[in-house]
XYZ file of C-alpha atoms in Angstrom:
685
model
C -29.463 -41.558 42.790
C -32.821 -40.984 44.617
C -34.916 -38.298 43.733
C -34.119 -37.059 47.639
C -30.459 -37.225 47.433
C -30.396 -35.553 44.158
C -32.305 -32.954 45.444
C -30.288 -32.673 48.716
C -27.138 -32.053 46.917
C -28.866 -29.261 44.988
C -27.102 -26.386 44.294
C -28.682 -23.036 46.160
C -28.690 -20.086 43.377
C -27.606 -18.042 45.575
C -24.593 -19.718 46.914
C -23.679 -20.646 43.013
C -20.263 -18.683 43.233
C -19.164 -20.144 46.788
C -20.010 -23.408 45.453
C -17.528 -22.521 42.269
C -14.986 -21.748 43.982
C -15.438 -24.908 46.692
C -15.295 -26.689 43.127
C -12.419 -25.212 41.930
C -13.853 -24.140 38.741
C -12.657 -20.893 38.923
C -8.840 -22.787 39.270
C -9.792 -25.098 36.441
C -10.729 -21.925 34.635
C -7.007 -20.334 34.792
C -5.172 -23.797 34.356
C -7.268 -24.108 31.141
C -6.788 -20.296 29.777
C -2.882 -20.458 30.328
C -2.504 -24.014 28.703
C -4.380 -23.135 25.889
C -2.257 -19.821 25.345
C 0.797 -21.984 25.873
C -0.390 -24.747 23.009
C -1.678 -21.917 20.765
C 1.523 -20.000 20.523
C 3.490 -23.489 20.341
C 1.259 -24.592 17.129
C 1.937 -21.179 15.617
C 5.697 -21.125 15.872
C 6.564 -24.708 14.960
C 3.267 -25.860 12.477
C 4.722 -23.458 9.926
C 8.762 -25.090 10.588
C 6.918 -28.298 9.592
C 5.841 -26.739 6.694
C 1.835 -27.848 8.360
C -0.611 -25.784 6.541
C -2.312 -22.878 8.518
C -5.346 -24.785 8.168
C -4.305 -27.263 11.024
C -3.335 -24.138 12.849
C -6.701 -22.663 13.042
C -8.194 -26.578 14.329
C -6.066 -26.542 16.867
C -7.323 -22.320 18.447
C -11.101 -23.698 17.329
C -10.629 -27.388 18.976
C -9.539 -25.701 22.275
C -11.589 -23.038 22.213
C -14.357 -25.602 22.399
C -13.369 -27.384 24.760
C -13.517 -24.600 27.217
C -17.268 -24.821 28.423
C -16.994 -28.606 28.448
C -14.153 -28.808 30.772
C -15.676 -26.566 33.090
C -18.543 -28.546 33.242
C -16.445 -31.314 33.603
C -14.661 -29.938 36.693
C -18.070 -29.006 38.004
C -19.733 -32.603 38.126
C -16.185 -34.491 38.980
C -13.423 -34.649 41.357
C -10.310 -36.471 41.463
C -9.531 -38.707 43.956
C -6.999 -41.138 44.660
C -9.350 -44.092 43.296
C -10.138 -42.324 40.113
C -12.395 -39.804 39.184
C -15.871 -39.573 41.205
C -19.126 -37.276 40.520
C -19.254 -34.777 43.570
C -22.445 -35.509 44.594
C -21.444 -39.194 45.318
C -18.975 -37.659 48.061
C -19.953 -37.010 51.800
C -19.492 -33.496 52.714
C -16.041 -34.159 54.696
C -14.719 -36.271 51.824
C -16.012 -33.591 49.236
C -13.478 -31.001 51.781
C -10.332 -33.333 51.840
C -10.181 -34.547 47.680
C -11.279 -30.493 46.835
C -8.160 -28.958 48.930
C -6.117 -31.891 47.258
C -7.594 -31.056 43.716
C -7.021 -27.419 44.674
C -3.088 -28.189 44.920
C -2.516 -29.963 42.028
C -4.371 -27.284 39.715
C -2.342 -24.596 41.361
C 0.596 -26.255 40.529
C -0.393 -26.680 37.045
C -1.087 -23.203 36.765
C 2.276 -22.604 38.342
C 4.125 -24.484 35.776
C 2.046 -22.766 32.547
C 2.868 -19.817 33.764
C 6.683 -20.659 34.173
C 6.765 -21.880 30.646
C 4.851 -18.606 29.384
C 7.588 -16.755 31.004
C 10.484 -18.466 29.082
C 8.624 -18.327 25.805
C 8.072 -14.525 26.028
C 11.855 -14.191 27.203
C 12.982 -16.394 24.337
C 10.484 -14.108 22.178
C 12.887 -11.420 23.018
C 16.099 -13.497 21.402
C 16.937 -12.230 17.238
C 16.483 -15.846 16.481
C 13.009 -15.784 17.874
C 11.811 -12.306 16.933
C 9.233 -12.310 13.913
C 7.690 -9.669 11.948
C 4.826 -10.194 12.725
C 3.864 -13.212 10.795
C 5.477 -16.944 10.948
C 8.242 -16.698 8.269
C 7.981 -19.811 5.551
C 10.884 -21.790 5.168
C 9.759 -20.846 1.408
C 10.332 -17.158 1.207
C 12.821 -14.836 -0.509
C 14.166 -12.099 -0.724
C 16.267 -10.813 -4.247
C 18.583 -7.842 -3.487
C 19.783 -5.774 -6.063
C 22.244 -7.688 -8.390
C 25.799 -5.448 -8.182
C 27.129 -4.073 -11.648
C 30.368 -5.978 -12.750
C 30.808 -4.074 -15.575
C 33.096 -1.384 -16.516
C 30.745 0.579 -18.220
C 28.386 1.540 -15.092
C 25.797 2.831 -17.633
C 24.925 -1.120 -17.658
C 23.860 -0.446 -14.190
C 20.044 -0.547 -16.226
C 21.148 -4.281 -17.625
C 21.664 -5.738 -13.750
C 18.375 -4.082 -12.893
C 16.829 -5.420 -15.969
C 17.803 -9.138 -15.083
C 17.187 -8.775 -11.011
C 13.194 -7.736 -11.997
C 13.088 -10.962 -14.768
C 13.973 -13.184 -11.885
C 12.170 -11.998 -9.275
C 8.951 -11.856 -12.103
C 9.844 -15.823 -12.977
C 10.064 -16.562 -8.797
C 6.471 -14.688 -8.555
C 4.782 -17.482 -11.064
C 5.801 -20.144 -8.635
C 2.437 -20.369 -5.659
C 4.592 -22.392 -3.512
C 6.736 -19.563 -3.037
C 6.804 -16.644 -0.960
C 8.368 -14.003 -2.559
C 9.384 -10.104 -1.580
C 8.614 -7.875 -4.413
C 12.005 -5.624 -5.737
C 10.103 -2.204 -4.525
C 11.078 -3.411 -0.873
C 14.390 -4.652 -1.476
C 15.828 -2.003 -3.923
C 17.717 0.723 -0.774
C 19.403 -2.087 0.238
C 23.384 -2.657 -1.044
C 24.058 -5.676 -3.209
C 25.872 -7.480 -0.563
C 25.174 -6.284 2.677
C 27.108 -7.238 5.875
C 23.594 -7.618 7.897
C 21.436 -9.910 6.476
C 19.961 -10.942 9.779
C 18.525 -7.780 10.083
C 17.563 -7.273 6.450
C 15.786 -10.685 6.797
C 13.847 -9.956 9.929
C 12.855 -6.477 8.365
C 11.227 -8.301 4.986
C 10.593 -11.160 7.077
C 12.370 -13.965 4.559
C 13.963 -17.125 5.552
C 15.771 -16.537 2.019
C 18.164 -14.219 0.490
C 19.607 -13.864 -3.096
C 22.431 -12.287 -3.821
C 23.809 -11.280 -7.378
C 26.125 -9.733 -9.720
C 26.088 -9.430 -13.807
C 29.089 -8.417 -15.465
C 28.648 -7.422 -19.170
C 31.264 -6.357 -22.082
C 30.763 -5.935 -25.695
C 28.588 -9.602 -26.190
C 29.299 -11.290 -22.836
C 27.628 -11.655 -19.889
C 28.455 -13.497 -16.345
C 25.463 -13.786 -13.866
C 26.836 -15.147 -10.600
C 24.029 -15.824 -7.563
C 24.368 -17.208 -4.159
C 21.428 -18.529 -1.991
C 21.597 -18.025 1.311
C 20.064 -19.321 4.224
C 19.607 -16.663 6.515
C 19.397 -18.733 10.159
C 21.970 -20.774 9.687
C 24.584 -18.326 7.628
C 24.581 -21.095 4.669
C 24.872 -21.208 0.889
C 21.956 -22.934 -0.604
C 23.140 -22.855 -3.560
C 25.696 -21.017 -5.623
C 25.912 -20.969 -9.207
C 27.329 -18.608 -12.248
C 26.366 -18.443 -15.836
C 28.353 -17.051 -18.569
C 26.599 -16.177 -22.055
C 26.950 -14.312 -25.269
C 24.374 -11.688 -25.146
C 22.016 -13.346 -27.895
C 22.409 -16.631 -25.384
C 21.306 -14.109 -22.415
C 17.100 -15.294 -22.252
C 17.396 -18.548 -20.629
C 19.551 -17.478 -17.672
C 16.965 -15.873 -15.450
C 13.984 -19.294 -15.913
C 17.238 -21.187 -14.869
C 17.873 -19.221 -12.324
C 14.453 -19.140 -11.227
C 14.743 -23.151 -11.465
C 17.496 -23.302 -9.348
C 16.404 -21.607 -6.702
C 12.475 -23.703 -6.231
C 14.830 -26.975 -6.323
C 16.955 -25.650 -3.677
C 14.164 -24.360 -1.211
C 11.840 -27.488 -2.418
C 9.238 -25.910 -3.736
C 6.749 -28.022 -5.920
C 6.217 -26.551 -9.494
C 2.653 -27.299 -11.215
C 2.821 -28.288 -14.937
C 1.872 -24.407 -15.866
C 4.425 -22.896 -13.846
C 7.025 -25.329 -15.222
C 5.739 -24.271 -18.668
C 5.967 -20.248 -18.085
C 9.488 -20.667 -16.414
C 10.891 -22.644 -19.836
C 9.345 -19.797 -22.124
C 11.555 -16.902 -23.815
C 10.494 -13.823 -24.381
C 12.362 -12.715 -27.498
C 15.561 -14.120 -29.167
C 16.730 -10.638 -30.571
C 18.932 -9.542 -28.207
C 18.912 -5.960 -28.988
C 15.388 -5.707 -28.335
C 15.544 -7.581 -25.161
C 18.139 -4.434 -24.046
C 15.481 -2.008 -25.187
C 13.467 -3.555 -23.062
C 15.600 -3.885 -20.367
C 16.223 -0.410 -20.269
C 12.386 0.495 -20.271
C 12.169 -2.027 -17.262
C 14.495 -0.427 -15.367
C 13.052 3.400 -15.634
C 9.854 1.811 -14.574
C 11.134 0.392 -11.667
C 12.664 3.381 -10.193
C 12.013 4.359 -7.065
C 10.262 7.211 -7.792
C 9.133 7.573 -11.663
C 8.716 10.702 -13.271
C 6.839 11.849 -16.174
C 10.154 11.988 -18.380
C 11.419 8.909 -16.836
C 7.812 7.024 -18.037
C 8.312 9.177 -21.518
C 11.483 7.616 -21.937
C 10.216 4.049 -20.538
C 7.435 4.080 -23.609
C 10.652 4.828 -26.314
C 12.834 2.278 -24.939
C 9.642 -0.480 -24.913
C 8.589 1.294 -28.877
C 12.060 0.061 -30.118
C 11.653 -3.193 -28.743
C 8.515 -4.214 -30.453
C 9.903 -2.321 -33.893
C 12.857 -4.889 -33.308
C 11.244 -7.636 -32.912
C 6.989 -7.478 -33.555
C 6.598 -10.859 -31.871
C 7.924 -9.478 -28.341
C 5.095 -9.807 -26.482
C 6.588 -8.492 -23.194
C 7.248 -5.610 -24.623
C 3.806 -4.929 -26.402
C 2.130 -5.522 -23.014
C 4.426 -3.299 -20.874
C 4.669 -0.328 -23.968
C 0.619 -0.752 -23.036
C 1.032 -0.610 -18.989
C 3.289 2.801 -19.594
C 1.112 4.521 -22.218
C -2.128 3.573 -19.642
C 0.052 5.049 -16.764
C 0.504 8.292 -18.848
C -3.366 8.761 -19.873
C -4.749 8.377 -16.194
C -1.855 10.571 -14.660
C -3.526 13.322 -16.392
C -0.276 14.188 -18.530
C -1.518 13.585 -21.937
C -5.420 12.302 -22.212
C -5.347 12.227 -25.674
C -7.141 10.121 -28.044
C -3.729 9.273 -29.568
C -2.657 8.110 -26.339
C -5.625 6.007 -25.841
C -5.488 4.670 -28.976
C -1.865 3.742 -28.573
C -2.663 1.950 -25.125
C -4.978 -0.215 -26.473
C -3.420 -0.734 -29.668
C -0.004 -2.289 -27.903
C -2.540 -4.029 -25.370
C -3.932 -6.237 -28.285
C -0.557 -6.926 -30.151
C 0.386 -7.951 -26.581
C -3.165 -10.375 -26.590
C -2.896 -11.803 -30.107
C 0.733 -13.086 -29.092
C 0.437 -14.252 -26.029
C -3.173 -13.820 -24.803
C -3.292 -15.980 -21.104
C 0.181 -14.607 -20.069
C 0.225 -12.705 -16.761
C 1.716 -10.048 -17.992
C -0.221 -9.607 -20.982
C -3.683 -10.180 -18.201
C -1.605 -7.224 -16.463
C -1.714 -4.918 -19.299
C -5.459 -5.282 -19.462
C -6.265 -5.338 -16.336
C -4.644 -2.043 -15.863
C -6.386 -1.103 -19.657
C -9.543 -1.609 -18.160
C -8.552 0.292 -14.750
C -6.765 3.644 -16.163
C -7.941 4.085 -19.253
C -11.610 2.868 -19.009
C -12.388 3.438 -15.620
C -14.398 0.003 -15.498
C -13.015 -1.165 -11.815
C -15.372 -4.441 -11.926
C -13.941 -5.712 -15.322
C -10.689 -4.700 -13.873
C -11.068 -6.433 -10.880
C -11.464 -9.444 -12.678
C -8.726 -9.373 -14.509
C -6.726 -8.441 -11.576
C -8.243 -11.737 -10.303
C -6.388 -14.013 -12.726
C -3.609 -12.329 -12.723
C -3.010 -12.991 -8.631
C -3.734 -17.321 -9.562
C -0.982 -16.342 -12.267
C 1.410 -14.209 -9.791
C 0.620 -15.057 -6.240
C 3.549 -13.597 -4.286
C 2.923 -9.841 -6.739
C 2.009 -7.256 -4.966
C 1.030 -5.152 -7.549
C -2.183 -7.446 -7.819
C -3.716 -6.563 -4.590
C -2.093 -3.309 -4.421
C -4.322 -2.552 -7.964
C -7.033 -4.029 -5.471
C -6.646 -1.543 -2.679
C -6.867 1.486 -5.290
C -9.585 0.188 -7.056
C -11.481 -0.635 -4.146
C -11.506 3.373 -2.570
C -12.383 4.278 -6.358
C -15.093 2.608 -5.508
C -15.835 4.072 -2.256
C -15.399 0.542 -0.639
C -12.836 1.984 2.605
C -12.861 -1.196 4.809
C -12.272 -3.405 1.893
C -9.361 -1.268 0.650
C -7.731 -0.882 4.057
C -7.748 -5.037 3.946
C -6.157 -5.440 0.753
C -3.724 -2.833 1.694
C -2.788 -4.530 4.652
C -2.037 -7.945 2.367
C -0.294 -5.556 0.390
C 1.796 -5.332 2.579
C 2.857 -8.519 3.801
C 4.274 -9.296 0.411
C 5.850 -5.900 -0.067
C 6.483 -4.738 3.456
C 9.326 -1.927 2.798
C 7.123 -0.606 -0.845
C 7.701 3.323 0.191
C 5.099 3.424 -2.704
C 2.054 1.381 -1.174
C 2.942 2.326 2.429
C 2.272 5.968 1.421
C -0.846 5.065 -0.826
C -2.086 3.294 2.347
C -1.121 6.717 4.619
C -2.770 8.441 2.008
C -6.202 6.186 2.339
C -6.131 6.544 6.209
C -5.874 10.380 5.839
C -9.005 9.886 3.200
C -11.004 8.597 5.787
C -9.787 11.460 8.315
C -8.112 8.363 10.617
C -5.291 11.321 10.849
C -3.588 9.374 13.444
C -2.898 6.313 11.421
C -1.972 7.801 8.600
C 0.910 9.811 10.246
C 2.092 6.456 11.996
C 2.237 4.541 8.263
C 3.708 7.656 6.704
C 6.177 7.276 9.817
C 7.095 3.830 8.421
C 8.060 5.740 5.357
C 10.503 8.068 7.023
C 11.748 5.366 8.814
C 13.254 3.327 5.001
C 14.272 7.096 3.463
C 14.471 9.743 6.222
C 13.424 13.276 5.652
C 11.757 12.405 2.484
C 10.962 15.841 1.234
C 7.950 14.433 -0.228
C 6.116 12.209 3.065
C 7.179 15.167 5.479
C 4.678 17.385 3.056
C 2.327 14.755 3.299
C 2.335 14.670 7.191
C 2.547 18.146 7.478
C -0.807 18.589 5.324
C -2.389 16.249 8.037
C -1.457 18.649 10.769
C -2.899 21.170 8.301
C -6.387 19.438 8.236
C -5.734 19.071 11.938
C -5.348 23.099 12.215
C -2.276 22.499 13.614
C -0.266 24.700 11.711
C 2.695 25.368 13.961
C 3.429 21.378 13.900
C 2.834 21.740 10.048
C 5.434 24.845 10.002
C 8.101 22.922 11.693
C 7.923 20.562 9.598
C 7.670 22.355 5.969
C 10.307 25.334 7.462
C 13.381 24.094 5.148
C 11.085 24.336 2.250
C 11.791 27.197 -0.624
C 11.765 27.782 -4.664
C 14.401 25.712 -4.950
C 12.987 22.222 -2.874
C 12.868 19.709 -5.973
C 9.912 18.202 -4.622
C 7.018 19.685 -5.796
C 4.293 17.745 -3.506
C 7.033 19.736 -0.692
C 6.701 23.168 -2.456
C 3.057 23.305 -3.215
C 2.371 22.167 0.492
C 4.737 25.818 1.812
C 2.517 27.285 -0.682
C -0.629 25.936 0.830
C 0.722 26.749 4.777
C 1.302 30.367 3.244
C -2.649 30.807 2.519
C -3.446 29.470 5.838
C -1.399 31.818 7.792
C -2.524 34.356 5.631
C 0.965 35.047 4.598
C 0.043 36.299 1.183
C 3.343 38.609 0.002
C 5.560 35.390 0.897
C 3.214 33.147 -1.118
C 3.272 35.378 -3.865
C 7.282 36.253 -3.429
C 8.573 32.403 -2.969
C 5.920 31.585 -6.119
C 7.961 34.435 -8.446
C 11.432 33.201 -7.293
C 10.118 29.846 -8.262
C 9.338 30.731 -11.559
C 11.821 32.790 -12.632
C 14.646 30.631 -10.753
C 14.385 27.230 -10.863
C 15.764 25.430 -13.525
C 13.925 22.130 -14.125
C 10.443 23.545 -14.124
C 8.170 21.924 -16.367
C 5.417 22.903 -18.460
C 3.089 21.469 -16.404
C 4.212 22.732 -13.031
C 4.925 26.433 -14.541
C 1.310 26.197 -15.272
C 0.368 25.080 -11.290
C 2.586 27.217 -10.500
C 1.054 30.795 -12.343
C -2.637 28.831 -10.771
C -1.315 29.166 -7.388
C 0.196 32.960 -8.398
C -3.758 33.702 -9.407
C -5.115 32.973 -6.121
C -2.237 34.414 -4.106
C -3.054 37.574 -5.776
C -6.500 37.081 -5.253
C -6.423 36.699 -1.172
C -4.042 39.832 -0.491
C -6.669 42.371 -2.760
C -4.235 42.438 -5.719
C -7.619 42.319 -8.019
C -5.807 43.513 -11.045
C -2.597 41.313 -10.421
C -4.624 38.355 -10.073
C -6.402 38.953 -13.793
C -3.399 39.694 -15.776
C -1.899 36.228 -14.429
C -5.348 34.681 -15.370
C -5.453 36.199 -18.656
C -1.716 34.990 -18.831
C -3.252 31.833 -17.938
C -6.065 31.004 -20.896
C -3.628 31.281 -23.708
C -2.195 28.207 -23.329
C -5.026 26.743 -21.173
C -7.430 27.338 -24.231
C -5.911 25.530 -26.789
C -5.316 22.821 -24.330
C -8.660 22.592 -23.502
C -9.567 22.231 -27.548
C -7.011 19.888 -28.274
C -7.826 17.726 -25.317
C -11.380 18.043 -24.017
C -11.764 15.417 -21.970
C -8.114 16.713 -19.702
C -9.893 17.367 -16.115
C -7.175 18.876 -14.818
C -7.613 21.645 -17.900
C -11.558 22.190 -17.215
C -10.783 22.120 -13.241
C -8.134 25.410 -13.945
C -10.432 27.264 -16.856
C -13.235 26.804 -14.318
C -11.756 29.198 -11.179
C -9.763 31.359 -14.071
C -13.128 31.975 -15.298
C -14.841 33.142 -11.777
C -11.735 35.283 -11.283
C -12.055 37.460 -14.627
C -15.868 37.553 -13.747
C -16.822 35.655 -16.090
C -19.644 33.481 -13.558
C -21.403 31.547 -16.543
C -17.720 30.434 -18.289
C -16.799 29.453 -15.043
C -19.705 27.532 -13.520
C -20.276 25.807 -17.248
C -16.089 24.401 -16.625
C -16.715 23.630 -13.130
C -19.749 21.242 -13.793
C -18.178 20.022 -16.931
C -15.266 19.152 -14.610
C -17.811 17.106 -12.841
C -19.644 15.262 -15.752
C -15.657 14.083 -16.803
C -15.302 12.507 -13.363
C -18.256 12.603 -11.040
C -18.286 11.514 -7.241
C -20.334 7.646 -8.513
C -17.437 7.057 -11.032
C -14.733 8.029 -8.464
C -14.818 8.225 -4.920
C -11.553 9.500 -4.938
C -11.481 12.559 -7.321
C -14.919 13.110 -7.726
C -15.668 14.592 -4.694
C -12.821 17.178 -5.216
C -14.805 17.990 -8.363
C -17.587 19.300 -6.441
C -15.629 21.284 -3.645
C -13.843 23.078 -6.642
C -17.531 24.059 -8.008
C -18.672 25.247 -4.410
C -15.187 27.144 -4.653
C -16.392 29.097 -7.810
C -19.511 29.250 -6.634
C -18.299 31.222 -4.116
C -16.094 33.104 -6.326
C -19.265 34.354 -8.295
C -21.060 34.774 -5.115
C -23.330 31.885 -5.105
C -23.382 31.278 -1.290
C -26.372 29.450 -1.443
C -25.408 26.423 -3.720
C -21.758 26.260 -2.333
C -22.584 25.946 1.251
C -25.227 22.334 1.346
C -22.233 21.276 -1.151
C -19.595 22.035 1.537
C -22.083 19.782 4.825
C -22.397 17.093 2.057
C -17.858 17.001 1.815
C -17.641 16.628 5.199
C -19.383 13.375 6.188
C -17.433 11.660 3.230
C -14.180 10.033 2.861
C -12.090 11.859 -0.544
C -8.666 12.639 -1.584
C -7.553 16.119 0.316
C -10.598 16.349 2.091
C -12.168 18.939 3.231
C -11.992 19.124 7.480
C -13.845 21.806 9.813
C -10.390 22.812 10.684
C -9.456 23.553 6.987
C -12.694 25.440 6.550
C -11.969 27.607 9.500
C -8.575 28.534 8.344
C -8.524 28.689 4.304
C -9.075 32.418 3.042
C -10.753 30.874 0.085
C -14.056 30.480 2.156
C -13.785 33.760 3.728
C -17.037 35.128 1.514
C -19.220 32.697 3.701
C -17.738 33.272 7.098
C -21.117 35.443 7.843
C -23.154 33.117 7.251
C -24.563 30.938 10.215
C -24.598 28.071 8.278
C -21.503 28.133 7.705
C -20.253 28.859 11.100
C -22.149 25.756 11.884
C -19.932 23.611 9.830
C -16.656 25.149 11.245
C -17.740 24.156 13.897
C -18.506 20.385 13.670
C -16.853 17.705 14.830
C -14.228 15.601 13.405
C -16.121 13.004 11.481
């Protein structure tokens, strides 16, 4: 084409939109978009069915995105004619209009056809067999439902629970399988009738059902693997063993499941499945008892202590039982971290059990898990713990414990976005684990993302309706938002006999915020005198809140008398366990109520030294909030207000909000200060 010809066909920039319409570029863009959407949906649904890697899906999406500008450029330059593809500039104006009308009608047909396919897919997506749980369901995914205890002695339920847990542990070592954690399955019945609904809730294609019957020294384990979509048995078997020969059954079952689901096992995975934990049946029985206690939905301090006892019994019966040593270390570390016993003796016991497990099986995932929790819970060396958890993740790819631990560590380090991302990964592996759901919700609450926190707590309540602890956590969020009416509705049934301690304390907080101090005093008195299962720790907590209630009610004499009553057990505890953070916090407030300013400030600052914000972004700032409260109690307003201003800007556990500053009576001495008034008026960050 000559330069004159090119000039004649050059498009006036002012008419570019008209030219785009004339050349059917708009229609081409719509057609391309609809077809690209259809192809994307098709690949994301069909490829996983044939076990095609996700990288292929990503390639299709990227190729479609890259192809869009190319397609638009081609639609501008070329036209489709009966003689073939011709450049638009080579057509005379009459031919061009005719061809473009014909091309436009063709594109219209393509758009309409593609839209009909889209509608068909959307309609199909409403059908039960098509709906997904948020991700494509792998044909190598499995959930193990609770094993039925068929033993005449119902006390043998621990044995069925332990066998199920051991099978799950072995399956979790197979990288080619997606295995749902026991915590997501334990609320289901052993042999439910609605397998399709359960599979949908858990996001799996296969379900394992089983039963265990134990009589004297004989054990029968029966299992059946069901493919839910076809309601067919992929595999079933019954294993009759003497109690002394039960150890290999879990590995046999895990290997048979892997074969039935055509999962590929590496050499290392095959060796891991073949390992027998012990040859001592009594030691194994004690180990399973401890495992069942720890696997409960809510593990109380008493359960933890009992689990420690069973693991100790197991390692005494078989000193070479590496799994028992590893679980003993973890259980002791849990007790230490929870503040139930942070003595040097408990720390040493944790380390001693870990060292023994490392000598016996240094590279087993169970030993590495014990090492990671020791680094996290006892040493609080978060970077070291992250590295060890990373090694465990390679050995236990389906374990939700690892991403959950990484989520907890990330928030301790103040890496909040990273923590949220790990919670998302955890809940894919363990979608109905109420502990992980509650922890994820707690993380949102620390970030003051209260709508997201409430939504996640609602997911917990979908699984355990009306759970008093979860309802109380929702009430705490409404309190933080200043919505005392809604919080009060949620707490209306809480009284001195409510078993949930968190629900009881939240009710006391509600009465404080509503300034019903006499009702708070009465409620705490009733708890102390009428509640039969009151532990020593809870008794101290109740006395502490009684001191605050009496102080707020203006009963200074009563508050000081109760504070003196608390000093008697607290001071010996402080000498026995000088690193106990909770004791230091309680002593700081008690000394302040008694008018002992120097001692109060000293204990509050000691608490910050024990757990500074730089070392723990979750609980560290709470110690600074406690120092601000102590400063208010002893009359140091100038120290408290800048501290409160900073705390309003950072996330942490049970964080301050402007609403709580306005409502909480503990800050009343600051209300006349303009600086404090400004904090109360701040918008939620």
